[in-house]
Each structure stands twice: as structure tokens, then as C-alpha cells.
CSV table of C-alpha atoms in Angstrom, one decimal:
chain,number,residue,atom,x,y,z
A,19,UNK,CA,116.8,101.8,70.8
A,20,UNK,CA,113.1,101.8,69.6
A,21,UNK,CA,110.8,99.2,70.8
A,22,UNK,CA,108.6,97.9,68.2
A,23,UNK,CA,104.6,99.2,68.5
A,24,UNK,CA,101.5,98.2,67.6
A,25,UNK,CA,99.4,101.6,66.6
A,26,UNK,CA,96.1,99.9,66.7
A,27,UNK,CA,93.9,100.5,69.4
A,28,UNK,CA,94.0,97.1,70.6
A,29,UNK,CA,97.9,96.4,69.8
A,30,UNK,CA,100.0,95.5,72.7
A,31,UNK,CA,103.1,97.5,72.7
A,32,UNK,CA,103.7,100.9,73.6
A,33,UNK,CA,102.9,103.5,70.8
A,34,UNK,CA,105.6,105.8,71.9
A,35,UNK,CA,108.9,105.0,73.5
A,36,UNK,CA,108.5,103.8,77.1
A,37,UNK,CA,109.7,106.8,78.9
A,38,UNK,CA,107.6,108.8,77.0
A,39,UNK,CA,105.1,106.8,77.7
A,40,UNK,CA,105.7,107.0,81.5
A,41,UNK,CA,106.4,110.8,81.9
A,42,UNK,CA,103.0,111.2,80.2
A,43,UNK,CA,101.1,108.8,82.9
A,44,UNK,CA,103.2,110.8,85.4
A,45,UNK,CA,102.1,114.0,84.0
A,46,UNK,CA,98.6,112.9,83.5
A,47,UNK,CA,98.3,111.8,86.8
A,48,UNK,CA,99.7,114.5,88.5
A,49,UNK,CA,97.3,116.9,87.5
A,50,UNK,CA,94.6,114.9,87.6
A,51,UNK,CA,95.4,114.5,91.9
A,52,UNK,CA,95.5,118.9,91.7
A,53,UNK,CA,92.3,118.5,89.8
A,54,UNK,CA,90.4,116.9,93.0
A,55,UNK,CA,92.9,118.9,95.5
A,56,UNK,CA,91.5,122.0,94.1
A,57,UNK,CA,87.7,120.6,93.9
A,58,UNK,CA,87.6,119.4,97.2
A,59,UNK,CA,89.7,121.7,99.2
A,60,UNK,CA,87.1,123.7,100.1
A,61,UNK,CA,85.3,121.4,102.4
A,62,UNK,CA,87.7,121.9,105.3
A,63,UNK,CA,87.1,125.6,104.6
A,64,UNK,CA,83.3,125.7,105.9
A,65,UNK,CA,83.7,126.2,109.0
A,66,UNK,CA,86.2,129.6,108.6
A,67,UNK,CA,83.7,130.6,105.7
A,68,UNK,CA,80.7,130.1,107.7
A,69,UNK,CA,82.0,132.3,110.4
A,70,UNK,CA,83.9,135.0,108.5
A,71,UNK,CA,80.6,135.7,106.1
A,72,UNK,CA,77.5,134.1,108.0
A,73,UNK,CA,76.5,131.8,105.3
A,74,UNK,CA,74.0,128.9,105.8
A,75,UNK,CA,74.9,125.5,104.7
A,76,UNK,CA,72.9,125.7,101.3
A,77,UNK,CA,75.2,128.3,100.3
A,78,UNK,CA,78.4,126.5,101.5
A,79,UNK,CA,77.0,123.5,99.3
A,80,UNK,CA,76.3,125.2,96.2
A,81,UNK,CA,80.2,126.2,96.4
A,82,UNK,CA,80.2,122.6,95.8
A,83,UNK,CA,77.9,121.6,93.5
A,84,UNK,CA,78.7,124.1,91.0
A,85,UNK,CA,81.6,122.0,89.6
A,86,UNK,CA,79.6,119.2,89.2
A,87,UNK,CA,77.0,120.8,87.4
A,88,UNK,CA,79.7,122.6,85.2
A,89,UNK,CA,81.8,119.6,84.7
A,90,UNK,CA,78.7,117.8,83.4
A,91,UNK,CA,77.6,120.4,81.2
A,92,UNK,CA,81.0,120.9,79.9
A,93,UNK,CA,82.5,117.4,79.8
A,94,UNK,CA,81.2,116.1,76.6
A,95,UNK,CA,82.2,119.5,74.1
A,96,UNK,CA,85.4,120.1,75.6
A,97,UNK,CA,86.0,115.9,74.6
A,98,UNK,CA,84.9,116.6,71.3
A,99,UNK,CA,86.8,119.7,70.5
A,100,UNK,CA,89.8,117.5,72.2
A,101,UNK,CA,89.4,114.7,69.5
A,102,UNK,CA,89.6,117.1,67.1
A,103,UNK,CA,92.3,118.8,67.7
A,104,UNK,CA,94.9,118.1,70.5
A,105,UNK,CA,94.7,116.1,73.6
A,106,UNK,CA,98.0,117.9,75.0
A,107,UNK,CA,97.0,121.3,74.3
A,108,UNK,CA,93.8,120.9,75.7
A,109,UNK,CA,94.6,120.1,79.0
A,110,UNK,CA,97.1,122.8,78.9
A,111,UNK,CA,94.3,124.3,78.6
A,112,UNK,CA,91.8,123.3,81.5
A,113,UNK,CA,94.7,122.7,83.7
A,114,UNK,CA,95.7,126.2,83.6
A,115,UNK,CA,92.0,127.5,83.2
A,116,UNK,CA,91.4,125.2,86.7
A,117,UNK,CA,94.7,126.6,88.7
A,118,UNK,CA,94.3,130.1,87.9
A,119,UNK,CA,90.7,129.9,89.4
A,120,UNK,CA,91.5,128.6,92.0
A,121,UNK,CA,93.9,130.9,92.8
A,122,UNK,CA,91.6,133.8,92.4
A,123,UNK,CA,89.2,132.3,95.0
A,124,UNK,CA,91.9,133.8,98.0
A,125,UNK,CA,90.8,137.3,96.5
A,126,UNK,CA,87.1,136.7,96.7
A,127,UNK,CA,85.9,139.0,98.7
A,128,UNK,CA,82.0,138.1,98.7
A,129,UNK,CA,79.9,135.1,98.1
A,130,UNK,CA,79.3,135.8,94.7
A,131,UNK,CA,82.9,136.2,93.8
A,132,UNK,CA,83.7,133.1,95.4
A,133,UNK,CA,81.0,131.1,93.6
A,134,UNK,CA,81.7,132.6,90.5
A,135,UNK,CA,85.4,131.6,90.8
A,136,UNK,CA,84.6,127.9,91.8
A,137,UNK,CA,82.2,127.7,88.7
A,138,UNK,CA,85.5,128.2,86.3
A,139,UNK,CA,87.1,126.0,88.5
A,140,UNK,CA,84.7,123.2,87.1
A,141,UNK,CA,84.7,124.9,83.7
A,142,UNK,CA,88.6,123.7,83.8
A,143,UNK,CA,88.2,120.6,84.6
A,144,UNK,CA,85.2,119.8,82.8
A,145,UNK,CA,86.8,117.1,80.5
A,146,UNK,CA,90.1,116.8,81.9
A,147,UNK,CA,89.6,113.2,83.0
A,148,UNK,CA,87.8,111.9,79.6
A,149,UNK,CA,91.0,113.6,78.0
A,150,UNK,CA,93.4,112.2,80.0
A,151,UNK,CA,92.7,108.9,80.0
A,152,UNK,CA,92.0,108.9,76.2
A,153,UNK,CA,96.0,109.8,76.1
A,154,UNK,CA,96.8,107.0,78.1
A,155,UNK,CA,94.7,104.5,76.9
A,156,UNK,CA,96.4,105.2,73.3
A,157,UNK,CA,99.8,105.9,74.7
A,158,UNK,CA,100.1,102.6,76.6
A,159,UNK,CA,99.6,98.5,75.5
A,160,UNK,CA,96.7,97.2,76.2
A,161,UNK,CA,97.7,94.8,78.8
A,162,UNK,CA,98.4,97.7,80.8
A,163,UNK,CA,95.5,99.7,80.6
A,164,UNK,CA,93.0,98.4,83.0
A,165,UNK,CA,95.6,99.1,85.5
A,166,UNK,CA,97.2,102.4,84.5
A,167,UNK,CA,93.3,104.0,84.2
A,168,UNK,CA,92.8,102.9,87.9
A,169,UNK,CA,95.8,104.4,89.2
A,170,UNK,CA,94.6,107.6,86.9
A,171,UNK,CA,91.4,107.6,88.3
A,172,UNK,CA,92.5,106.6,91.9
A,173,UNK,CA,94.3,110.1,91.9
A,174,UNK,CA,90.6,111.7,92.5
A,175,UNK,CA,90.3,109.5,95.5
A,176,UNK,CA,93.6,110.8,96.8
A,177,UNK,CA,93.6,114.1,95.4
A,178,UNK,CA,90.1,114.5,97.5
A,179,UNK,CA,91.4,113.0,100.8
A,180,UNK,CA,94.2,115.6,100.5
A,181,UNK,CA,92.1,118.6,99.6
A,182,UNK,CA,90.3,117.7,102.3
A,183,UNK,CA,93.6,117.5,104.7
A,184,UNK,CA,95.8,120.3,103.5
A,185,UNK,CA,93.0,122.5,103.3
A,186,UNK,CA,92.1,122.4,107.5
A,187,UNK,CA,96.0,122.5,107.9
A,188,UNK,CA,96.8,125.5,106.3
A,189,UNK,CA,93.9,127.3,107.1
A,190,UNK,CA,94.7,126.8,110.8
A,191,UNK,CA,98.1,128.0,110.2
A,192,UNK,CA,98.0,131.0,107.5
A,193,UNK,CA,93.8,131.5,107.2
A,194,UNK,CA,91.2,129.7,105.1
A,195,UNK,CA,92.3,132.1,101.8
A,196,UNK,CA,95.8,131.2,101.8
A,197,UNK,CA,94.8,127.4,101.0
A,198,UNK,CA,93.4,128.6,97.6
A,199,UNK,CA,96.4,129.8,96.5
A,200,UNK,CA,98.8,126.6,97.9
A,201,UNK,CA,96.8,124.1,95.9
A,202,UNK,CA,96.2,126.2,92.8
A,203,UNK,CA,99.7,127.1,92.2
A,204,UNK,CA,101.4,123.5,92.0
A,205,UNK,CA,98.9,122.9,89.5
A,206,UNK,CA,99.5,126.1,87.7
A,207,UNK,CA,103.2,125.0,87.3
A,208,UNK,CA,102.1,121.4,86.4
A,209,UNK,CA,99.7,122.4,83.7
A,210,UNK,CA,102.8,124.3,81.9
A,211,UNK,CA,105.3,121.3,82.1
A,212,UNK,CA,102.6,119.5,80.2
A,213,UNK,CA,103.1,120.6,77.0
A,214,UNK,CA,106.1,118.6,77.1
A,215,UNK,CA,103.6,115.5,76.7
A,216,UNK,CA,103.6,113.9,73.9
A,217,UNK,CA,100.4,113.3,71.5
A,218,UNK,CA,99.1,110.9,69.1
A,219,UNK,CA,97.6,112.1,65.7
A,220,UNK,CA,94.0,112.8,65.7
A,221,UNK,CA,92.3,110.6,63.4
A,222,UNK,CA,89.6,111.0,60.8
A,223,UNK,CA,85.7,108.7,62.2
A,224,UNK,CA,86.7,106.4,59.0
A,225,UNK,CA,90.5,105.7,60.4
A,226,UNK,CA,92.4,108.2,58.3
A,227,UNK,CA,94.9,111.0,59.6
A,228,UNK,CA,92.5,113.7,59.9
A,229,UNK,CA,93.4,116.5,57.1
A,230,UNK,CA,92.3,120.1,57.0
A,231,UNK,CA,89.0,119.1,55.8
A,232,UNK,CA,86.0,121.2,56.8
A,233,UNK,CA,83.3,120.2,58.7
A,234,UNK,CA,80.3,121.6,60.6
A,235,UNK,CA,79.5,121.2,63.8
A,236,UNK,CA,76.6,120.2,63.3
A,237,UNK,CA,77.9,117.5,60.9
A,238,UNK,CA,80.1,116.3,63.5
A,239,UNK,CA,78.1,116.0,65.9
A,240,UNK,CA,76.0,114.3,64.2
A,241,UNK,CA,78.1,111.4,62.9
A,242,UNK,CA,79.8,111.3,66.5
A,243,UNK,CA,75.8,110.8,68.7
A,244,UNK,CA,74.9,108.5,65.3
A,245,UNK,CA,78.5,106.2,66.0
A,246,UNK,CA,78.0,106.2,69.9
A,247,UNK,CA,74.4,104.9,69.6
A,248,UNK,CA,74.8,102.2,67.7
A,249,UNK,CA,77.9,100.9,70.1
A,250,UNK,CA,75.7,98.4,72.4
A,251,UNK,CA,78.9,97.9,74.6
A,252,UNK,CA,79.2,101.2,75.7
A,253,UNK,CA,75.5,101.6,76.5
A,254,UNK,CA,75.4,98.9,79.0
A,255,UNK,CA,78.9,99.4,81.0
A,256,UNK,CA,78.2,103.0,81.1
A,257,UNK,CA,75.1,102.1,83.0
A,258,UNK,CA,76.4,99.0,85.0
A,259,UNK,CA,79.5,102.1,86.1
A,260,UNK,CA,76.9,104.8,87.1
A,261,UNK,CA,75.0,101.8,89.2
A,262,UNK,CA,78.4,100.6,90.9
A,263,UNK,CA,79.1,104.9,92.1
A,264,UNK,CA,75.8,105.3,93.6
A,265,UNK,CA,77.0,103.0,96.1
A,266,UNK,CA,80.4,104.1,96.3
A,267,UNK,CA,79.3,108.1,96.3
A,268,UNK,CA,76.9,106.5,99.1
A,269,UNK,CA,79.5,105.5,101.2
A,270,UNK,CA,81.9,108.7,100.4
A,271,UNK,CA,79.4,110.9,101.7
A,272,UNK,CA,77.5,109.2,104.6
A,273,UNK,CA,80.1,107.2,106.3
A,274,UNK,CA,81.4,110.0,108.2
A,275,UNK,CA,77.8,110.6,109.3
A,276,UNK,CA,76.9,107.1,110.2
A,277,UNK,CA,80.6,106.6,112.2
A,278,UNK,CA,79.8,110.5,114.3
A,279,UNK,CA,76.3,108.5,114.7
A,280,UNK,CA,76.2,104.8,115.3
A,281,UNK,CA,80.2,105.0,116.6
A,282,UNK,CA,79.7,107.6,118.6
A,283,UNK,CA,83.2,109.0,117.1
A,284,UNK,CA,83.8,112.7,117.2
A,285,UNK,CA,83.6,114.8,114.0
A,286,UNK,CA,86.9,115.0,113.4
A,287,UNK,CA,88.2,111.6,114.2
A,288,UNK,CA,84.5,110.4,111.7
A,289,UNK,CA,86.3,111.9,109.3
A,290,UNK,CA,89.9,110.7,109.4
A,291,UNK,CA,88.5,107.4,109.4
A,292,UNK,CA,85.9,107.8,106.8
A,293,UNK,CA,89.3,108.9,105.0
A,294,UNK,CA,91.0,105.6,105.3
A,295,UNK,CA,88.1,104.1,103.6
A,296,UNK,CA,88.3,106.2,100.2
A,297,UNK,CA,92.5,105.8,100.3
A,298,UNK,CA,91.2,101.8,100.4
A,299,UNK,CA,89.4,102.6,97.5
A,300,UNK,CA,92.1,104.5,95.7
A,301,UNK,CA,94.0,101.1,96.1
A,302,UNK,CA,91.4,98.7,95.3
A,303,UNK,CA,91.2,100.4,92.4
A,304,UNK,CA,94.5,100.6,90.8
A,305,UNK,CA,94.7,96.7,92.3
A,306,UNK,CA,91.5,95.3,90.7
A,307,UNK,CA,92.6,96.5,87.5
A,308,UNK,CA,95.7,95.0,87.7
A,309,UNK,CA,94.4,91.6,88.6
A,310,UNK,CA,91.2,92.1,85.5
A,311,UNK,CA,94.5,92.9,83.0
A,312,UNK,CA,96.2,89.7,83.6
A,313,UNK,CA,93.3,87.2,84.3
A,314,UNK,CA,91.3,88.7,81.1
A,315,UNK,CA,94.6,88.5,78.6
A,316,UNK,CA,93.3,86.7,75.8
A,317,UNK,CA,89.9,86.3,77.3
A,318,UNK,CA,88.2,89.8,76.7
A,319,UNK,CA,85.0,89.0,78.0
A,320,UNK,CA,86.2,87.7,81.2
A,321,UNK,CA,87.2,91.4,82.0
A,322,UNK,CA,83.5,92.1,82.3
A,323,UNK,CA,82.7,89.1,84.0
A,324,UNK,CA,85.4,89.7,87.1
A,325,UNK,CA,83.5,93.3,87.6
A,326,UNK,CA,80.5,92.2,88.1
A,327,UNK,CA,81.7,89.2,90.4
A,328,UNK,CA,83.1,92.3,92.5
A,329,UNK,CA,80.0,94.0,92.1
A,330,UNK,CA,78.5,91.2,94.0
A,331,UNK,CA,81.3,91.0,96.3
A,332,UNK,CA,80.7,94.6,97.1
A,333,UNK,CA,77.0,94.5,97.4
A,334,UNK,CA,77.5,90.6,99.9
A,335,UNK,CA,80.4,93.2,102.0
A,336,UNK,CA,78.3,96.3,102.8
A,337,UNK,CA,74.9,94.3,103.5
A,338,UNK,CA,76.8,92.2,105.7
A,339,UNK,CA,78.8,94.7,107.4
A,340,UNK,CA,75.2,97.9,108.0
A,341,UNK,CA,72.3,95.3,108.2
A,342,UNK,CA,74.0,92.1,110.4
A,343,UNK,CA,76.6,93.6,112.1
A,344,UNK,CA,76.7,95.7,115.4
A,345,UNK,CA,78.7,99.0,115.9
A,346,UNK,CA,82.5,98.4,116.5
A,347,UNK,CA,85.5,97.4,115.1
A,348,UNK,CA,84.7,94.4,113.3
A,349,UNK,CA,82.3,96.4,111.7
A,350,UNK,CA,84.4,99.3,110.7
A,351,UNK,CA,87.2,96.4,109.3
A,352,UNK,CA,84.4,94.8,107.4
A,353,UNK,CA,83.2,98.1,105.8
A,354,UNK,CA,87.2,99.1,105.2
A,355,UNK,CA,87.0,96.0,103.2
A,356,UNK,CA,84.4,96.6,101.5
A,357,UNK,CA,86.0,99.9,100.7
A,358,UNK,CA,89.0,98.4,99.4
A,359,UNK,CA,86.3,96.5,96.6
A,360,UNK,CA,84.1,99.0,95.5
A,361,UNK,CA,85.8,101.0,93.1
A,362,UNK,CA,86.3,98.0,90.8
A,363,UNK,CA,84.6,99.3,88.1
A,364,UNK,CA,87.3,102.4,87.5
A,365,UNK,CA,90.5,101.3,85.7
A,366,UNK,CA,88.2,97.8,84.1
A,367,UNK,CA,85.3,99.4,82.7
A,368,UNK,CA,87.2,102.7,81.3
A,369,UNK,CA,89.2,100.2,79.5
A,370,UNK,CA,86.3,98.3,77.9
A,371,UNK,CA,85.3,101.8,76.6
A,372,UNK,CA,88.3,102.7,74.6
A,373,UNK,CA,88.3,99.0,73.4
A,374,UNK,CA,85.3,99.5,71.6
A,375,UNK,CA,85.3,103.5,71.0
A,376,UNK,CA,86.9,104.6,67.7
A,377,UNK,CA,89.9,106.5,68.2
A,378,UNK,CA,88.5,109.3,66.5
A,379,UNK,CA,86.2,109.9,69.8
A,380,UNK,CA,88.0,107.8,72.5
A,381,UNK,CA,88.0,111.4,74.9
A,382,UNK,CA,84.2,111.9,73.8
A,383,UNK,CA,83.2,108.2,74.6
A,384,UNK,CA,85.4,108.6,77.7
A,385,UNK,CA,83.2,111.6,78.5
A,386,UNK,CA,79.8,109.7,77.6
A,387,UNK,CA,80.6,107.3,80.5
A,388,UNK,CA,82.0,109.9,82.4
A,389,UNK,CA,78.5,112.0,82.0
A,390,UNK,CA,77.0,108.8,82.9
A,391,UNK,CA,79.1,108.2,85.7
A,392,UNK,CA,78.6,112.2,87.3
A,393,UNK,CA,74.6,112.2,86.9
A,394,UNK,CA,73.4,108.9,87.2
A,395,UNK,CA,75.6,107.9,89.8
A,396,UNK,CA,77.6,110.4,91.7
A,397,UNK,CA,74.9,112.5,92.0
A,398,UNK,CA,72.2,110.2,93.0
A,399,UNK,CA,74.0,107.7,95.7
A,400,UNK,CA,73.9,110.9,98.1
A,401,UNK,CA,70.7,112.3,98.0
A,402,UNK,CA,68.8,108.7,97.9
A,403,UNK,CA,70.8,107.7,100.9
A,404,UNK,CA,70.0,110.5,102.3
A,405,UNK,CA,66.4,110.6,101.3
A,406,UNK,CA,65.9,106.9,102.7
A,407,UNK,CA,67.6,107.8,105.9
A,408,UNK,CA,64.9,110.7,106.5
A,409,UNK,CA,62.0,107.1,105.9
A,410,UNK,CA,64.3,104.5,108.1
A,411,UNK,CA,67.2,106.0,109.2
A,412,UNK,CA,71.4,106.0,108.2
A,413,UNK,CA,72.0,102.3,109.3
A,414,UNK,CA,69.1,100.7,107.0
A,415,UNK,CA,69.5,103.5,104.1
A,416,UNK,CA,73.3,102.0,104.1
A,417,UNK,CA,72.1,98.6,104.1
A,418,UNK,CA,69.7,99.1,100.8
A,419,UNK,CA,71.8,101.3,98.4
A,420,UNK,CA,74.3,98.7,98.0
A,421,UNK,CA,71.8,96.3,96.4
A,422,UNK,CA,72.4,99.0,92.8
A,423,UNK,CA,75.5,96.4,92.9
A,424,UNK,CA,73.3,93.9,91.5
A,425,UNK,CA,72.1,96.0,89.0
A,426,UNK,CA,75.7,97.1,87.7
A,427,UNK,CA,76.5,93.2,87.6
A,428,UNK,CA,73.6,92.5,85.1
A,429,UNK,CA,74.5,95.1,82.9
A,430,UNK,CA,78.2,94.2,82.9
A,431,UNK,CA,76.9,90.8,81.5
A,432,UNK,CA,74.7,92.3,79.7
A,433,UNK,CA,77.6,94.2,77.4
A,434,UNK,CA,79.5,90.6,77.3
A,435,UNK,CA,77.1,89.7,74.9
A,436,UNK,CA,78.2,92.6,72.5
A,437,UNK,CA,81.8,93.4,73.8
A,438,UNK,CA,84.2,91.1,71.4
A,439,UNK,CA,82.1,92.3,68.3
A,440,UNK,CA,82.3,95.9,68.9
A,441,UNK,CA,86.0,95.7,69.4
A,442,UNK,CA,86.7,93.7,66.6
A,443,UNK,CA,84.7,96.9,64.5
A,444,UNK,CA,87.7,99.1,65.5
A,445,UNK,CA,90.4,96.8,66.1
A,446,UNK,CA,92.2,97.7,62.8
A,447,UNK,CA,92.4,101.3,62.8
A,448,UNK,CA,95.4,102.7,63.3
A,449,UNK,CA,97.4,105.9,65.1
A,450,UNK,CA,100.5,107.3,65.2
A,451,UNK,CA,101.9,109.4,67.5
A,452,UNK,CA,102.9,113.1,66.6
């Protein structure tokens, strides 16, 4: 039996049948967890690397970095050619691109090789997540998307904590190669049972089923930077997102640090507990979004203002937990929950995107705040912390950086001012699935 849908963007039933619907998410997600299981594998791998072929730690880093940089360069065209074309066959695409590189990493044989293989690594997922959560935001009812896009994007949290794990496990067992090759070829498999994922028809920027009209690139792109500027909405929560991940990326990357430091916890053990904080995260964040879905139905705008209460929240938790409270367990609980707040802003704010993006360019404006989200706050929360624990050390750096939570707030109620307008400018195009 079919269920009756809703193709508009905003409609509230599924646009395909429920199973569908599900094995998609299921899909989606799965690769998305071998997407950070492949990025972040290679952290647990230092220490055999280091040894094997004497490289310094700037070296070990840049085998890092590189994806970043790539998946930032690359995000936005690969979203565009996406909305174009095909959201399916595209991350057929980068999913296979992604696996296959990763797999050739356990043949490098030199530093270049190796660094050469992790930058195609990030040249496959560069746009994977914009992409992916395009197809479920269109896929799914609205009431569920807040919800669904923080499970989706809580599979990089755990996809990272278990790079991080299998990676020192097998390399202990089979050497730090072999771990290339057990992550990359799960996703390998994955990336070819998606092309059983279903679609929706791409749409023409004025709401039409796209035909096999020509355009130029440079037309395109034009109309697409012209459409995103003028969408007020998207301006501010892509700012008030990137705020809210300086302090999470903060967190993510010092904690282990400032537990080894202040906690006087071995490496190892720093770093299994660090680890229970970014699972709390994962879970916050599918949570939160669950709890914005059904306390903002019918009340749009209340979405926004329940992120930046958490905002808040997160900011009171962390200043609380570095700047008033001693080293020790109630400290490590408070910062856990703290942990369990912070990624708030996933599933909510990805969901206010696509409310007010077009559906011709939901994967490009899901790449805009994803652009957003890599440079102007993944990228900085680390090197400021870092940078202010050089001035006043770890413990005051992590009592400062929270206080960007008070910036994301303002700019979440910022974009309530503009957020039920630029929905209502899209709310009656529709799509059909394929």
C-alpha cells in the first residue's frame, strides 16, 4: 500500500515509500560512519609511522590536514555538479573514489605516496556529507529531519572514535598497513550497494523538472552564488554553526591533552576518556534534534530559539566545569555533560538550511554551511586553543573558547527574524522521486 506524500520541501510525509525511505538513511549513514573511519584512522597509526619512516610530527599532521583542505576546496563543486545531476550516483562516486584510496594507502611505500593517497582520500569525500543529507532531508517528512540529520551527522563522531580504535587494534595485531585496507574495503562494498538508493528528480532553480536544457557553467554558477546571497537565513545560521564547532573542535582536540595534564591520566587512558566525551556528543546530537523536531512542530522559529538556549547551556557547562572547578571526577562528569550538549547545532541547524534552500541547490546550500562549518570553525577552535594556551595555559584557554557559544546564540536569533519568510519563498516547490 502507498502512503500518501507531500513532495514539497516542507510537506510532512515521506516522498518515497517508508522502507525506501529507511534503507536510504541506513545506506547514507553507513557510509558516512566509513567516511570518518577512513579519515581518522590514521591517528592511532603515528606512532608505527613515526618509527618505521622517521617522520616529525609536522609531517604526521599534514597526513591529516590534507583532507580537510581538500574536502573544503572540493565540497562546494562536487554539491553543485550533485544538484544537477544525481545525488545517488554521485556518492557512488566519492564513496568508491574514498575506499579505493584508502586502500592503496597499505601500498605506500614512502611519504609522498602516502600523502598523495590520503589527498584523494578527501577528494572522495569532499561533498559526501552536503550530498547525503540533501537526500535525506528530501526523502524524509519534515518532522523527522532535525533528528534523522543528527543521527547522520553523529556517524562522524562515531565513525572517528572508531577509526581511532580499530586502527591501534589491528595495527598491534597485523601491522599499521593492514588497517588501511580493513577500513577501506567495508566501504568499498558499501559504496556499490548504494546504487540501490533511491533518488528524487533534480529540479530546474524556478521549480520545474529540470530538462536537457543547456547551461554554462558559468551561468549556473552564477544564478546559484546570486540565490544563496540573497537567503538572509542561511547567512546567519551558517555563522551561528561555525561559532558553536570552534568550541566543540576545541574540546575534540584538547581534552585529551588537558586530562594527560591537569588529571595526571596516562596517554592512553586520556584518550579513552576523551572518547567517551565525543560518543556523548554523537548522542546529544541525534537527541537534541529529536527534542527541537517535536517542541518546534508548528512553531518554526522556536527551532532556532532552542539552539541557541543550548548554546548557552553549553557555554554556562564548560566555563563552569575549566574556570571553577578543581581536577577530578566531578569535573570530568561536568565536562561529559557538557559534551553530551554541544553538538546541538548538527541535526537543528542542517534542517533550517534545507527549509529555506531551494531544492534545486539543497546539496550546494548543504555544502555552504558545511564550508562554513570546516574553515571557520573546525579549523579554528584548535589552533586558537592552542594559541591561547601558549599566552595562559590549557586550563584558562578551555575556559575562554566556550564563550564563541554566545556568539552562535545571537546569530541563531539573528536568522529568526528572517527564517519563516525564506521558507515560505520555497515552500511550494515541488519534487518527485525518480
Amino acid at each position: 500500500m502507498h502512503l500518501p506524500h507531500d513532495s514539497r520541501p516542507g510537506g510532512d510525509n515521506y516522498l518515497i515509500r517508508p522502507a525506501q525511505a529507511w534503507f536510504a538513511f541506513a545506506m547514507t549513514f553507513g557510509l558516512m560512519l566509513f567516511d570518518y573511519i577512513d579519515r581518522q584512522v590514521i591517528v592511532s597509526l603515528f606512532p608505527y609511522i613515526k618509527a618505521d619512516w622517521g617522520l616529525s610530527d609536522k609531517q604526521l599532521g599534514g597526513l591529516v590536514s590534507v583532507i580537510s583542505v581538500v574536502v573544503a576546496i572540493g565540497g562546494l563543486p562536487v554539491a553543485l555538479l550533485a544538484d544537477r545531476y544525481s545525488r545517488v550516483k554521485s556518492v557512488v562516486v566519492m564513496a568508491t573514489v574514498w575506499s579505493l584510496a584508502s586502500i592503496s594507502c597499505m601500498f605506500a611505500r614512502s611519504y609522498g605516496q602516502l600523502f598523495a593517497a590520503r589527498a584523494l582520500v578527501g577528494a572522495g569525500e569532499a561533498g559526501y556529507g552536503s550530498v547525503g543529507a540533501a537526500l535525506i532531508a528530501s526523502l524524509f517528512p519534515r518532522r523527522l529531519r532535525s533528528a534523522l540529520l543528527g543521527a547522520f551527522f553523529a556517524a562522524a563522531s562515531l565513525g572517528s572514535v572508531l577509526g581511532v580504535l580499530l586502527g591501534g587494534w589491528i595495527a598491534a595485531h597485523w601491522g599499521w598497513q593492514a588497517a588501511f585496507g580493513a577500513v577501506g574495503v567495508p566501504g568499498l562494498a558499501l559504496a556499490l550497494l548504494y546504487m540501490l538508493v533511491r533518488d528524487y528528480k533534480t529540479v530546474d532553480i524556478h521549480g520545474q523538472t529540470a530538462s536537457g536544457s543547456y547551461q554554462t557553467v558559468a551561468s549556473l554558477v552564477r544564478r546559484t552564488v546570486h540565490t544563496l546571497a540573497r537567503n538572509r537565513t542561511l547567512v546567519w545560521v551558517c555563522s551561528g554553526a561555525a561559532m558553536q564547532l570552534i568550541v566543540v573542535s576545541s574540546i575534540w582536540s584538547w581534552l585529551p591533552s588537558f586530562l594527560n595534564r591537569y588529571h595526571s591520566l596516562a596517554a592512553d587512558v586520556a584518550g579513552r576518556q576523551a572518547a567517551l566525551v565525543v560518543l556523548a556528543g554523537a548522542l546529544g546530537g541525534f537527541i537534541w534534534g529529536t527534542v527541537v523536531d517535536r517542541c518546534s512542530l508548528g512553531r518554526a522559529r522556536l527551532r532556532l530559539l532552542i539552539v541557541a538556549g543550548l548554546c548557552l547551556l553549553t557555554l554556562l557547562i564548560f566555563v563552569s566545569a575549566f574556570a571553577l572547578m578543581p581536577a577530578g571526577p566531578a569535573q570530568f562528569g561536568l565536562i561529559l555533560a557538557g559534551g553530551f550538549v554541544m553538538a546541538c547545532t548538527v541535526g537543528p541547524i542542517s534542517a533550517v538550511v534545507f527549509d529555506v534552500i531551494h531544492p534545486a541547490m539543497r546539496a550546494t546550500g548543504a555544502a555552504v554551511l558545511s564550508l562554513a562549518q570546516n574553515l571557520l570553525g573546525l579549523a579554528v577552535g584548535p589552533f586558537l586553543t592552542g594559541w591561547l594556551s601558549d599566552q595562559m595555559g590549557l586550563n584558562a584557554a578551555l575556559s575562554l573558547v566556550p564563550l564563541f557559544g554566545l556568539l552562535a546564540a545571537a546569530a541563531f536569533v539573528r536568522a529568526m527574524r528572517t527564517y519563516e519568510s525564506d521558507m515560505r519563498a520555497v515552500a511550494n516547490v515541488r519534487i518527485s522521486a525518480e
